[in-house]
Each structure stands twice: as C-alpha cells, then as structure tokens.
Amino acid sequence: MAKVVIDGQQVEVREGITILWAARQIGKYIPTFCYYPWFPPQGNCRICQVEVKGIPKLQIACNIPVRDGMEIFTENERVIRARRAVMEFLLIHHPLDCPICDQSSECDLQDLAFRHGMAVGRYREAKRTFPKVDYGDKIAREMNRCIHCRRCIKLAEDYMGVEVIGALERGDKTEIGAYIDAIIDSEWSGNVIDICPVGALTDKKFRFSSRVWDLDQVNAYRPDCPHQCKVRLGIHRGKIQRVTARIYNGVMESMICDDCRFNHYNLEDWVLEV
Amino acid sequence: MQWLVSVHLMSLQVSWIVEDKFVKKSFQPETLQKIEREKQKYPDKLSALLPTLWWAQAEFEYFDTETMDYIAEVLGISKIRVYEAVTFYTMFHRKPVGKYHFQVCHNIACSLLGAEHIIQYLQKKLKIELDEVSKDGLFSITRVECLGSCGTAPVLQMNDRYYENLNESKIDFLIEELIAGRIPETL
Amino acid sequence: MIDFDYKNPEKIVFKNIDIPGMRYVANYRKKGGYETARTVIAEWKPDDVIEEVKKSGLRGRGGAGFLTGLKWSFIPKDSPLPKYLICNADESEPGTFKDREILRFDPHSLIEGMIIGAYAIGAHQGYIYIRGEFAQEANVVNDAIEEAYKEGVLGKSILKTNWDFDLHLYRGAGAYICGEETALIESLEGKRGHPRNKPPFPAVQGFNQSPTIVNNVETLAAVPYILKYGAQGYRKYGTEKSAGTKLFSVCGLIKKPGVYEVPMGISFKRFLYETCGGPLEGREFKAIIPGGSSVPLITREMAESEECTMDYEGFQKVGTMLGSGGVIVYDNSVCIVRALEILSRFYAHESCGQCTPCREGTGWLYKVLHRIENGLGHPDEIDLIVDIANNIDGETICPLGDAAAWPVQSAVKNFRSEFEYHITHHTCLPGTAKY
C-alpha cells in the first residue's frame, strides 16, 4: 500500500495504480478523453494533467503510477489553467453544431466545455474541415468533430481485431480515417460509436430521429442473440430509436453486436429488464 | 475496370487468370530478396516497412492505392499500416513527381540567404507552379523544411543529391546539365 | 580562462573529419582506429566502461545534455530481454549540421563508438537511424558498415574477441519528430513517429519493448576518444560540469559559417567575432539562437556578455540553452517577426499530431504569426501568441511542444516593439527585410 496526499487529503491506495484511479477512489474528479479502462493509457489528450510535488512539469494522471509519499494536486490554479488550455485547443477547430449533433447531452467535450471552457473564443482563423467519407450505412463519421483521442483505433485493433482505421497525415491535419474506401468490417463495428467521446462517430440509423434527452433508456437483451448482448434501448413515444451498449460512468459494460444494434427496432424482439 | 479491381481485391491468387489484361504491380526479384533480408534484421517484420517503401518509391515512383495494397501483401501487414506511414513521412510521394524533383529548403537559414528568391527563380525558369510537374515530365519543385545543411545555405535536394550555396547562375547551370541528361556531382 | 586559439580553430576529438579518406576502413585503421574498441572488449569489464564514461562527464550532444554514462547505467542488468543500442542520426534541427560531417567524413569513429557503447550496455544489435534526406550520407555509412563487416569489425566475434555485434542502417523518410528518441524507436518499428509517454523510459522498455539506449552521433563518436585517453584526457577540455569539446555548427548571416569544434567554456563573443569572422560587411548582429531553432533566442547584448560562455551553464545564465549546438545568427537586417513565422511554420509542419496542445497549438501559432507578419494582426494578438506558447510549453508528450513555444516566448520578450510595429504599421521595421 502507498500513502499519498491528494489535494491535502491523505489516502492509502494500492501501490502501482495510477494517480487517476487513486483520485477516483476518494471521489476526486479528473477529466479524461483518451483514457479508457479497457486499454493501456495513451496520454494524447492531455486533459488529465495534475501537479505532483517535486516534479516540475505537470504529469498525466492516467499514466503515472502513485508512489508512497506522493503529494498530488488535482484542482489547484496551475492544473485548472492547463485544463482550460487543453479545452481551448480542442475547441478551436470543433464546430459549434451541438444543436444538430446526435451526441449532444452525452458528449464528454460538451460537459467539459461547460466546466472549463472559455466563454469567448480567441481563434480568429478559418476552422479546419475534412472531406466527408462514407463509412457504410451503419456509422456516420463527422471528422470535423473529432478530438483525436484514438479510442476507436484502439477498440478496433484490440477488441475487434480489425486493422482498418488509423491516423493519417500529421500535425493539425491529422485525420482518423480508414484505408481508402474501407469500412470497419466486423460484426462488432458499431461499438466505435459508443466509445467515441464526441459526435465524430454516430449511429447513422439514429441520425436526426430524436434527441437523446427525450429517450427513455431501458436495459434489455434479445433472447435470439448468440452473444447475449447486454444492450440499452433508447425509446421515444413507444418506439425504439436506437440501441447502445450499457454505459456506466462513461464506460461500456460490454460490447454489443451489430445485429442487436442496427437490426432490431421492434419492441417484441427484446426482453426489457425493468 | 470495376471487375478488374474487384478481382484484384478478392484475392491475389486469382489475379494470374487475368494477368494479360491486368498488369499487377510487382517488385523486381532482387528487391524481393532485399526485403526478405531486411526482415531478418529486425525482431518484427513491420520494421521492414520503411525500407520497403523506399524501394517501392524507387521502382513505382509514387504511392497509389494499388502500390500500397501490394506492399501490404508483400510484407504481410495490414494496409492501414502502409497508408499511415505513407501519409506521415513527407518524403514519400503520393502523386507523380518529375524525373528531377527539386526540394528546396525554405527554413530559417536558407531563407536568410535567399531561399524564397531561389524558389521564385526556379518557378520562373521552369515555368511551373509548386508541386506541379512540367509538361515534359522532367521537373517538379516543392518546398521542404530544413535539409540539415544550413552552413551552405541556400540548399536544394534534387532526388537524392544536395546542391548547396545556390545562386541564379548555379541553377542555370544545373538545369542545363539536367536537360542534357547529366547529373552534376556538385555545383 | 579556457585555452583556445580563436583565430585558428583546430578539431580535437573529431580531427578525422578534416582528414580526407577517413571514410575507408583501411585509412581509419592506419590511424589506430578500432584499436580502442578491441582493447576495451578484450580487457575491460562493461561496468568499468560505463564508469569511465560517467567520469568523463560526457553529456548527450543531441540537445538534452543528459549524462551519457548515467543513461547507460539505467539498462537493467538482470533483464533476459535483448538489449539494443540505437544511434540517432536523424539530424533535422534547423541550424544543426554537425552530425552530417561525422557521417560523411568519419563514419568509422561512430561505428567504433557504437561497438564500445554496445559492449558497455550488453547489446548485440545496433541500429543507426539516419534521416531520409541524407541519402548520400546513408550510402557512405552503409559502405562503411559493409567494409567493417568484411574486416571482421562487425558481425560474429568482432575484432578477434568473443563479442558479437550486428549493426544496421535504417533510413527515415522525412520527419523531424523522429529525432525524439521514443518517436525514433516507433519509426524504427515501422510505425508513424509518434513519441511515447514516459515512463517507461526506453532504457527499460524501448525498441521492441526491450531495454534500449538511444545516443546522438556526436556523443557516440566521442566515446572512442574517451576510452583511448581516459576520462582525464577528455576532461582536459571543457569545464567541470560541461566536460570535453563540442561541435558547433554556425549558420545564418555571418562571415564564416561552418562546423567548429571548441572546448566548452570559451567566450561566445570571441568565438563569433574571431573564429566565425563576425557579421557580414556593414552589418551588426541583432539576435542569436545558440542551440538549434528549438532554444530561446538571445539578443546581441546577451550573447556578447561576459557570462555567456559556450557551455551548458553559460548559455543557461543568459536565458537560453546549448541544445544541439546549432548557432543561427540574425543580423540587423532581419525582421524578427518573419524569422519567427518561418520557425513556427516549421513546427506546425513537423508536429506529429498526437497530443492536443502541440497538434492544435503549433498550427494556431503559425496562422496568427503569418497574419501579423503580413500586416493583418490585432494589437491584442501579441499577448495571444505568448499565451498560446505558454499553454503549449510543458504540456506535451515530447519536447517538440516546448521547442515550438520557446522561440515565440523569447522573441516577443526581447523584440516586442517589432511585433507592435508590424501591427500598427502593417509592415516590417524600417531597415529590416522580409527574407
């Protein structure tokens, strides 16, 4: 066990866990974008930076393991300034299309923009845009909204076993794209929608059909499904509008198959867990 | 064309059926041997990607979809890995370039000693825009970042060769030589 | 005061660069080459080699200035994994062209340095990662490696000892970021050159997840000298904390640009005026970047001050760094805004696109600076660029973010009036030119 001090609060945690988990244990909030508990930390979003006493640079909480005697600050002025800076960088190219974005209200970027975003933008140049690419009839890709967290790449490679999406170009032209006209060819492909923290990858069939806050979210399963997927239905006016994985605290409980996600919009197909 | 592409994508084992119509890219046998040897040098075959891309550029000039497909197949890696690398590294061409490809450094040291003028002069002389190939297919010009020869600025790289301490008369001489089919050692 | 003949600088550790024909193994051996490597492998214990390099005070010449011997000692001794030694010949820092001289004219001292380094850390595999643009240099090094294999200098039981060492050349393809050691490792693995998070450090988990040491060309090429003349022999030059000699590559608006080897600790002012011939006719110095484009620039007054000596500490005293030793000289005809615009264009172009502050920030900086330079800036944008730079500084995965931020911070700090002039008059300061 390691004794660490987080924002003045002494806490005893298991040796070797990251600062992020140590902070979460005592209910301290550290925002994350690229971090997902399913994968090793990538550390590219830089939003989870915290100050560690004795280390001159801010450190990313998702990657640094705690050591005995560490003193960590997660909400001092310097950390908040860094978060605001990262939010500003993420938002300079992000379109202001929340009113028409399907991710709206369950978007990590939106939540954090409320918390740490600036009211006034300082970016006066033209926003970066990407050409539209067709990802088939299941997934809608809106690259302009992407924050380059790369969780979709990781999910496709590590959990679906398909290597078709990756980072292309470089610098601020970096695009998360597929190989030429390839689509994600996997019966689990729809899960990239759930793992995307913003509205860059959305459900094409759910597109513009209703707002997320209007949906009744009900856990359900389909007896015919060979994978026994644990899904959550989004129901509006007695109709299933969309099917997603069950997401608790921003993390999927398990992946669900494309058959469940895209092909069954009849309530009769499902057993609701009410 | 559509069916040719689909045949190609389906599997390479069937591509020989239409071989007379469909000229599939393939490396010279010596290059394939070199690639095999290169793979042995590293713990993982993915490391052989960059050397293979260099040889591919030497043989196929630039990278189109077909070339990238073929490289992925030769190395036994996924196509996106090839595509990622080709788009990341600036020295790999994704569209045709001239036989003599001028890469003029426009970084700080070269700029201070007149790189912008050199670029304009080259454009005027060859009557082409940047990143454009001249009608005879001989020349193309592009701007590049630091070539690592700042002491002899301004510098340009023509294919693999550096030409340093450039000025107008040296460029005149260089282009004359190149049109005559001679590649000068230095200027 | 350090003893140095400013008027007639002569190379010391790297004297081979000036001797023609040293790229051939026969000539190199005639001068006693590879004798040191043989003696070291036959008679020294690896730990003693590391100890000697530690004692010599040799610091990494790539830019960070970390103690080489200390770095080597981080290799875990009991690891069952293979160990790798990688030479970083991805010299792409604007203003730096010293390694190219070693690669072109003295590749064997690099190979010998690598053999010694590999023996010290227990590596049987080595790679030289050379930047893609250096095609001619790659040929020279490749020929040298092939010759070395034929001579039994590389391969199995090298130099008639029982040590095996294989060395391969790997050519990059145009990415400045691959000069960062973890990005270089990624690139060597055939991937995009995306820097990794630290920890774990490469010495523990590097190439192919195995312990790896990445050293600069100049660092490795100095190792044979240290082992030949001993740590004390090397320490004859330089200062206590900055031991030995350093290659400085001088470029920009100065009379005699080129690569000079100097013992560390000499006067920067005398070096600029006496060794490099001073400013061009009728001009005077305005600002100087002493360590490659990534370090803060300093004004003429700071560069010419007493305390500005050519070592790690001396440059730190005047608010900059020794970096890679690439001296870029601006004289009074240079528009600082334009010069800064060129540098930020470079960093925006070379950002790998992985982490947020660098990906978005470098592009933003360039766009704003481009507008200011072209007379379209707003008065509040001087503070904006400083603020963007501050927001990038220290918040990225690798030092490229810092490198993009420091020139901006220092240029605005020292030459703020020029930026203001650009905004109010929509043109360059009188007397300065847009290069």
Coordinates of C-alpha atoms in Angstrom, one line a residue, chain C residues 2-340:
Chain C
I2 CA 39.9 28.1 -21.2
D3 CA 42.8 27.9 -23.6
F4 CA 41.7 28.1 -27.2
D5 CA 43.2 29.5 -30.3
Y6 CA 40.2 31.5 -31.6
K7 CA 41.9 32.5 -34.8
N8 CA 42.9 29.1 -35.9
P9 CA 40.4 26.6 -34.5
E10 CA 41.5 23.0 -34.9
K11 CA 39.5 20.0 -34.3
I12 CA 40.4 17.8 -31.4
V13 CA 38.2 14.8 -30.8
F14 CA 36.8 15.0 -34.3
K15 CA 40.0 15.7 -36.1
N16 CA 39.3 12.9 -38.6
I17 CA 36.6 15.0 -40.2
D18 CA 39.3 17.1 -41.7
I19 CA 41.5 14.2 -43.0
P20 CA 40.5 13.1 -46.4
G21 CA 39.8 9.4 -47.0
M22 CA 38.9 8.6 -43.4
R23 CA 35.6 7.1 -44.6
Y24 CA 37.5 4.0 -45.6
V25 CA 38.3 1.4 -43.0
A26 CA 41.9 0.9 -44.1
N27 CA 42.8 4.5 -43.6
Y28 CA 40.9 4.6 -40.3
R29 CA 42.8 1.6 -39.0
K30 CA 46.1 3.0 -40.1
K31 CA 45.4 5.9 -37.7
G32 CA 44.9 3.4 -34.9
G33 CA 41.2 3.0 -35.4
Y34 CA 39.3 0.2 -33.8
E35 CA 42.3 -0.5 -31.5
T36 CA 40.5 1.1 -28.6
A37 CA 37.4 -1.0 -29.2
R38 CA 39.5 -4.1 -29.3
T39 CA 41.3 -3.3 -26.1
V40 CA 38.1 -2.4 -24.4
I41 CA 36.3 -5.6 -25.3
A42 CA 39.3 -7.7 -24.5
E43 CA 40.4 -6.1 -21.3
W44 CA 37.7 -4.1 -19.7
K45 CA 34.6 -5.1 -17.8
P46 CA 31.4 -3.4 -19.2
D47 CA 30.7 -1.7 -15.9
D48 CA 34.1 -0.2 -15.9
V49 CA 33.4 1.3 -19.4
I50 CA 30.2 2.9 -18.1
E51 CA 32.1 4.1 -15.1
E52 CA 34.8 5.7 -17.3
V53 CA 32.2 7.4 -19.5
K54 CA 30.5 8.6 -16.3
K55 CA 33.7 10.0 -15.0
S56 CA 34.5 11.8 -18.3
G57 CA 31.3 13.9 -17.8
L58 CA 30.2 13.3 -21.4
R59 CA 26.7 14.7 -21.9
G60 CA 24.3 13.8 -24.6
R61 CA 25.1 16.0 -27.6
G62 CA 21.6 15.7 -29.2
G63 CA 20.2 18.6 -27.2
A64 CA 19.0 17.5 -23.8
G65 CA 22.5 17.2 -22.4
F66 CA 21.9 14.2 -20.2
L67 CA 24.9 12.4 -18.8
T68 CA 25.7 9.6 -21.2
G69 CA 27.3 7.2 -18.7
L70 CA 24.3 7.6 -16.3
K71 CA 22.0 6.9 -19.2
W72 CA 23.9 3.7 -20.0
S73 CA 23.7 2.6 -16.3
F74 CA 19.9 2.6 -16.4
I75 CA 19.9 -0.5 -18.5
P76 CA 18.6 -3.3 -16.2
K77 CA 21.4 -5.8 -15.7
D78 CA 19.3 -8.8 -15.0
S79 CA 16.8 -8.4 -17.8
P80 CA 16.5 -11.5 -20.0
L81 CA 15.4 -9.4 -23.0
P82 CA 17.8 -8.5 -25.7
K83 CA 19.3 -5.0 -25.5
Y84 CA 19.6 -2.5 -28.3
L85 CA 21.9 0.4 -29.0
I86 CA 20.5 2.9 -31.4
C87 CA 22.3 5.8 -32.9
N88 CA 20.2 8.9 -33.5
A89 CA 21.4 10.3 -36.8
D90 CA 18.1 12.0 -37.6
E91 CA 19.7 15.4 -37.5
S92 CA 16.9 17.7 -38.5
E93 CA 17.1 20.6 -36.1
P94 CA 17.2 23.8 -38.1
G95 CA 20.7 25.3 -37.8
T96 CA 22.3 22.0 -36.9
F97 CA 24.5 20.2 -39.4
K98 CA 27.4 18.8 -37.3
D99 CA 26.4 15.1 -37.3
R100 CA 26.4 15.2 -41.1
E101 CA 30.1 15.9 -41.1
I102 CA 30.8 12.9 -38.9
L103 CA 28.6 10.7 -41.0
R104 CA 30.2 11.9 -44.3
F105 CA 33.8 12.0 -43.3
D106 CA 34.3 9.9 -40.3
P107 CA 31.7 7.1 -40.1
H108 CA 34.1 4.6 -38.5
S109 CA 34.6 6.6 -35.4
L110 CA 30.8 6.4 -35.0
I111 CA 30.9 2.6 -35.6
E112 CA 33.7 2.3 -33.1
G113 CA 31.8 4.3 -30.6
M114 CA 28.8 2.1 -31.1
I115 CA 30.8 -1.0 -30.6
I116 CA 32.1 0.3 -27.3
G117 CA 28.7 1.5 -26.2
A118 CA 27.1 -1.8 -27.2
Y119 CA 29.7 -3.7 -25.2
A120 CA 29.1 -1.5 -22.2
I121 CA 25.3 -2.0 -22.1
G122 CA 25.4 -5.6 -23.3
A123 CA 23.8 -5.1 -26.7
H124 CA 24.4 -7.4 -29.6
Q125 CA 22.2 -5.4 -32.0
G126 CA 22.7 -1.8 -33.1
Y127 CA 20.9 0.4 -35.5
I128 CA 21.8 3.8 -37.0
Y129 CA 18.7 5.7 -37.7
I130 CA 19.6 8.3 -40.4
R131 CA 17.2 10.9 -41.7
G132 CA 15.7 10.2 -45.1
E133 CA 17.1 13.3 -46.7
F134 CA 20.7 12.2 -46.1
A135 CA 20.8 9.7 -49.0
Q136 CA 24.4 10.4 -49.8
E137 CA 25.4 10.2 -46.2
A138 CA 23.4 6.9 -45.8
N139 CA 25.5 5.5 -48.7
V140 CA 28.7 6.4 -47.0
V141 CA 27.7 4.9 -43.7
N142 CA 26.3 1.8 -45.5
D143 CA 29.6 1.3 -47.3
A144 CA 31.5 1.8 -44.0
I145 CA 29.3 -0.8 -42.3
E146 CA 29.8 -3.2 -45.2
E147 CA 33.6 -2.7 -45.1
A148 CA 33.5 -3.2 -41.3
Y149 CA 31.8 -6.5 -41.7
K150 CA 34.4 -7.6 -44.2
E151 CA 37.2 -6.6 -41.9
G152 CA 35.6 -8.5 -39.0
V153 CA 35.0 -5.3 -37.2
L154 CA 31.3 -6.1 -37.1
G155 CA 29.4 -9.5 -37.0
K156 CA 30.5 -12.5 -35.1
S157 CA 33.5 -12.4 -32.8
I158 CA 34.4 -8.9 -33.7
L159 CA 38.0 -7.7 -33.7
K160 CA 39.1 -11.3 -32.8
T161 CA 37.3 -11.1 -29.4
N162 CA 34.4 -13.2 -28.3
W163 CA 31.9 -10.4 -28.7
D164 CA 29.2 -10.4 -31.4
F165 CA 27.7 -7.1 -32.6
D166 CA 25.5 -6.6 -35.6
L167 CA 24.9 -3.1 -36.9
H168 CA 22.3 -2.0 -39.4
L169 CA 21.5 1.3 -41.1
Y170 CA 17.8 2.4 -41.1
R171 CA 16.7 5.3 -43.2
G172 CA 13.9 7.6 -42.1
A173 CA 11.7 9.4 -44.6
G174 CA 11.3 13.0 -43.6
A175 CA 10.0 13.6 -40.1
Y176 CA 11.7 16.0 -37.7
I177 CA 9.9 14.4 -34.8
C178 CA 11.8 11.1 -35.3
G179 CA 14.8 12.8 -33.7
E180 CA 12.9 12.4 -30.4
E181 CA 14.2 9.1 -29.0
T182 CA 10.8 7.4 -28.4
A183 CA 9.5 8.6 -31.8
L184 CA 12.6 7.3 -33.4
I185 CA 12.0 3.9 -31.8
E186 CA 8.5 3.9 -33.1
S187 CA 9.7 4.8 -36.5
L188 CA 12.3 2.1 -36.3
E189 CA 9.5 -0.3 -35.6
G190 CA 8.0 0.7 -38.9
K191 CA 5.2 2.9 -37.4
R192 CA 4.4 6.5 -37.5
G193 CA 6.9 8.5 -35.5
H194 CA 4.7 9.2 -32.5
P195 CA 6.5 9.8 -29.3
R196 CA 5.7 7.6 -26.4
N197 CA 4.7 8.5 -22.9
K198 CA 7.4 8.3 -20.3
P199 CA 7.6 6.4 -18.0
P200 CA 8.5 3.7 -19.0
F201 CA 11.8 5.1 -20.3
P202 CA 13.5 3.4 -23.3
A203 CA 16.3 2.2 -21.1
V204 CA 13.7 -0.1 -19.6
Q205 CA 11.2 -0.5 -22.4
G206 CA 12.3 0.7 -25.8
F207 CA 12.7 -0.9 -29.1
N208 CA 10.5 -4.0 -29.4
Q209 CA 9.7 -3.5 -25.7
S210 CA 13.3 -4.3 -24.8
P211 CA 15.9 -2.1 -23.0
T212 CA 17.2 0.4 -25.5
I213 CA 19.7 3.2 -25.4
V214 CA 19.4 6.0 -28.0
N215 CA 22.5 8.2 -28.4
N216 CA 23.4 11.1 -30.7
V217 CA 26.0 10.6 -33.4
E218 CA 28.4 13.1 -31.8
T219 CA 28.0 11.5 -28.4
L220 CA 28.9 8.1 -29.7
A221 CA 31.7 9.3 -31.9
A222 CA 33.4 10.9 -28.9
V223 CA 33.4 7.6 -26.9
P224 CA 36.5 6.1 -28.6
Y225 CA 38.5 9.2 -27.7
I226 CA 37.4 9.0 -24.0
L227 CA 38.3 5.3 -23.8
K228 CA 41.6 5.9 -25.5
Y229 CA 42.8 8.8 -23.5
G230 CA 40.8 8.1 -20.4
A231 CA 38.2 10.3 -18.6
Q232 CA 41.0 12.6 -17.5
G233 CA 42.3 13.0 -21.1
Y234 CA 38.8 14.1 -22.2
R235 CA 38.4 16.4 -19.2
K236 CA 41.5 18.3 -20.2
Y237 CA 39.0 20.2 -22.3
G238 CA 35.9 22.0 -21.2
T239 CA 34.7 22.9 -17.7
E240 CA 33.8 20.9 -14.6
K241 CA 30.1 20.5 -15.5
S242 CA 30.4 20.7 -19.3
A243 CA 33.4 18.5 -20.0
G244 CA 35.1 18.0 -23.3
T245 CA 34.6 19.6 -26.6
K246 CA 31.5 20.3 -28.6
L247 CA 30.8 20.7 -32.3
F248 CA 29.1 23.9 -33.1
S249 CA 27.5 24.4 -36.4
V250 CA 27.3 28.1 -37.3
C251 CA 24.9 29.4 -40.0
G252 CA 22.9 32.4 -40.9
L253 CA 24.2 35.9 -41.6
I254 CA 27.8 35.6 -40.5
K255 CA 31.1 35.7 -42.4
K256 CA 32.4 32.2 -41.9
P257 CA 29.6 29.6 -41.4
G258 CA 30.6 26.1 -40.8
V259 CA 31.3 23.4 -38.2
Y260 CA 33.7 24.2 -35.4
E261 CA 34.9 22.0 -32.6
V262 CA 35.6 24.0 -29.5
P263 CA 36.4 23.1 -25.9
M264 CA 33.4 24.0 -23.8
G265 CA 33.6 27.1 -21.7
I266 CA 35.2 29.5 -24.2
S267 CA 33.8 33.0 -24.8
F268 CA 30.9 33.1 -27.1
K269 CA 31.6 36.7 -28.2
R270 CA 35.2 35.9 -29.2
F271 CA 34.0 32.8 -31.0
L272 CA 31.5 34.7 -33.0
Y273 CA 33.9 37.5 -33.9
E274 CA 37.3 35.9 -34.1
T275 CA 36.5 32.3 -35.2
C276 CA 33.5 32.9 -37.3
G277 CA 34.6 36.2 -38.7
G278 CA 31.9 38.4 -37.2
P279 CA 28.9 39.9 -39.0
L280 CA 28.8 40.5 -42.8
E281 CA 30.3 43.7 -44.1
G282 CA 28.5 46.8 -42.8
R283 CA 26.1 44.9 -40.6
E284 CA 25.9 44.0 -37.0
F285 CA 24.5 41.2 -35.0
K286 CA 20.9 41.5 -33.8
A287 CA 19.9 38.2 -32.2
I288 CA 21.4 34.8 -31.9
I289 CA 19.9 31.3 -31.4
P290 CA 22.8 29.3 -30.0
G291 CA 21.5 25.8 -29.9
G292 CA 19.3 25.0 -32.9
S293 CA 16.0 26.6 -33.6
S294 CA 14.3 25.0 -30.6
V295 CA 16.1 27.1 -27.9
P296 CA 15.1 30.6 -26.9
L297 CA 16.9 33.3 -28.9
I298 CA 19.1 35.9 -27.2
T299 CA 19.9 39.4 -28.1
R300 CA 23.3 40.6 -29.2
E301 CA 23.9 42.2 -25.8
M302 CA 23.2 38.9 -24.0
A303 CA 25.3 36.9 -26.5
E304 CA 28.3 39.3 -26.1
S305 CA 28.1 39.5 -22.3
E306 CA 31.0 38.2 -20.2
E307 CA 29.0 35.4 -18.6
C308 CA 27.9 33.9 -21.9
T309 CA 30.3 31.1 -22.3
M310 CA 29.9 28.2 -24.7
D311 CA 28.8 25.5 -22.3
Y312 CA 25.6 24.2 -20.8
E313 CA 25.8 26.6 -17.8
G314 CA 26.9 29.7 -19.7
F315 CA 24.0 29.7 -22.1
Q316 CA 21.6 29.0 -19.2
K317 CA 22.8 32.1 -17.5
V318 CA 21.7 34.3 -20.4
G319 CA 18.3 32.5 -20.6
T320 CA 18.9 30.1 -23.4
M321 CA 20.3 26.6 -23.9
L322 CA 23.2 24.9 -25.5
G323 CA 20.8 22.5 -27.2
S324 CA 22.3 20.8 -30.2
G325 CA 24.9 23.5 -30.8
G326 CA 23.4 24.9 -34.0
V327 CA 24.1 28.6 -33.9
I328 CA 21.8 30.7 -36.1
V329 CA 22.8 34.3 -36.5
Y330 CA 20.4 37.1 -37.3
D331 CA 21.9 40.5 -38.1
N332 CA 20.2 43.9 -38.1
S333 CA 18.6 43.3 -41.5
V334 CA 16.5 40.5 -40.2
C335 CA 12.8 41.0 -39.4
I336 CA 12.3 39.1 -36.2
V337 CA 8.6 38.6 -36.9
R338 CA 9.4 37.0 -40.3
A339 CA 12.1 34.8 -38.8
L340 CA 9.7 33.6 -36.1

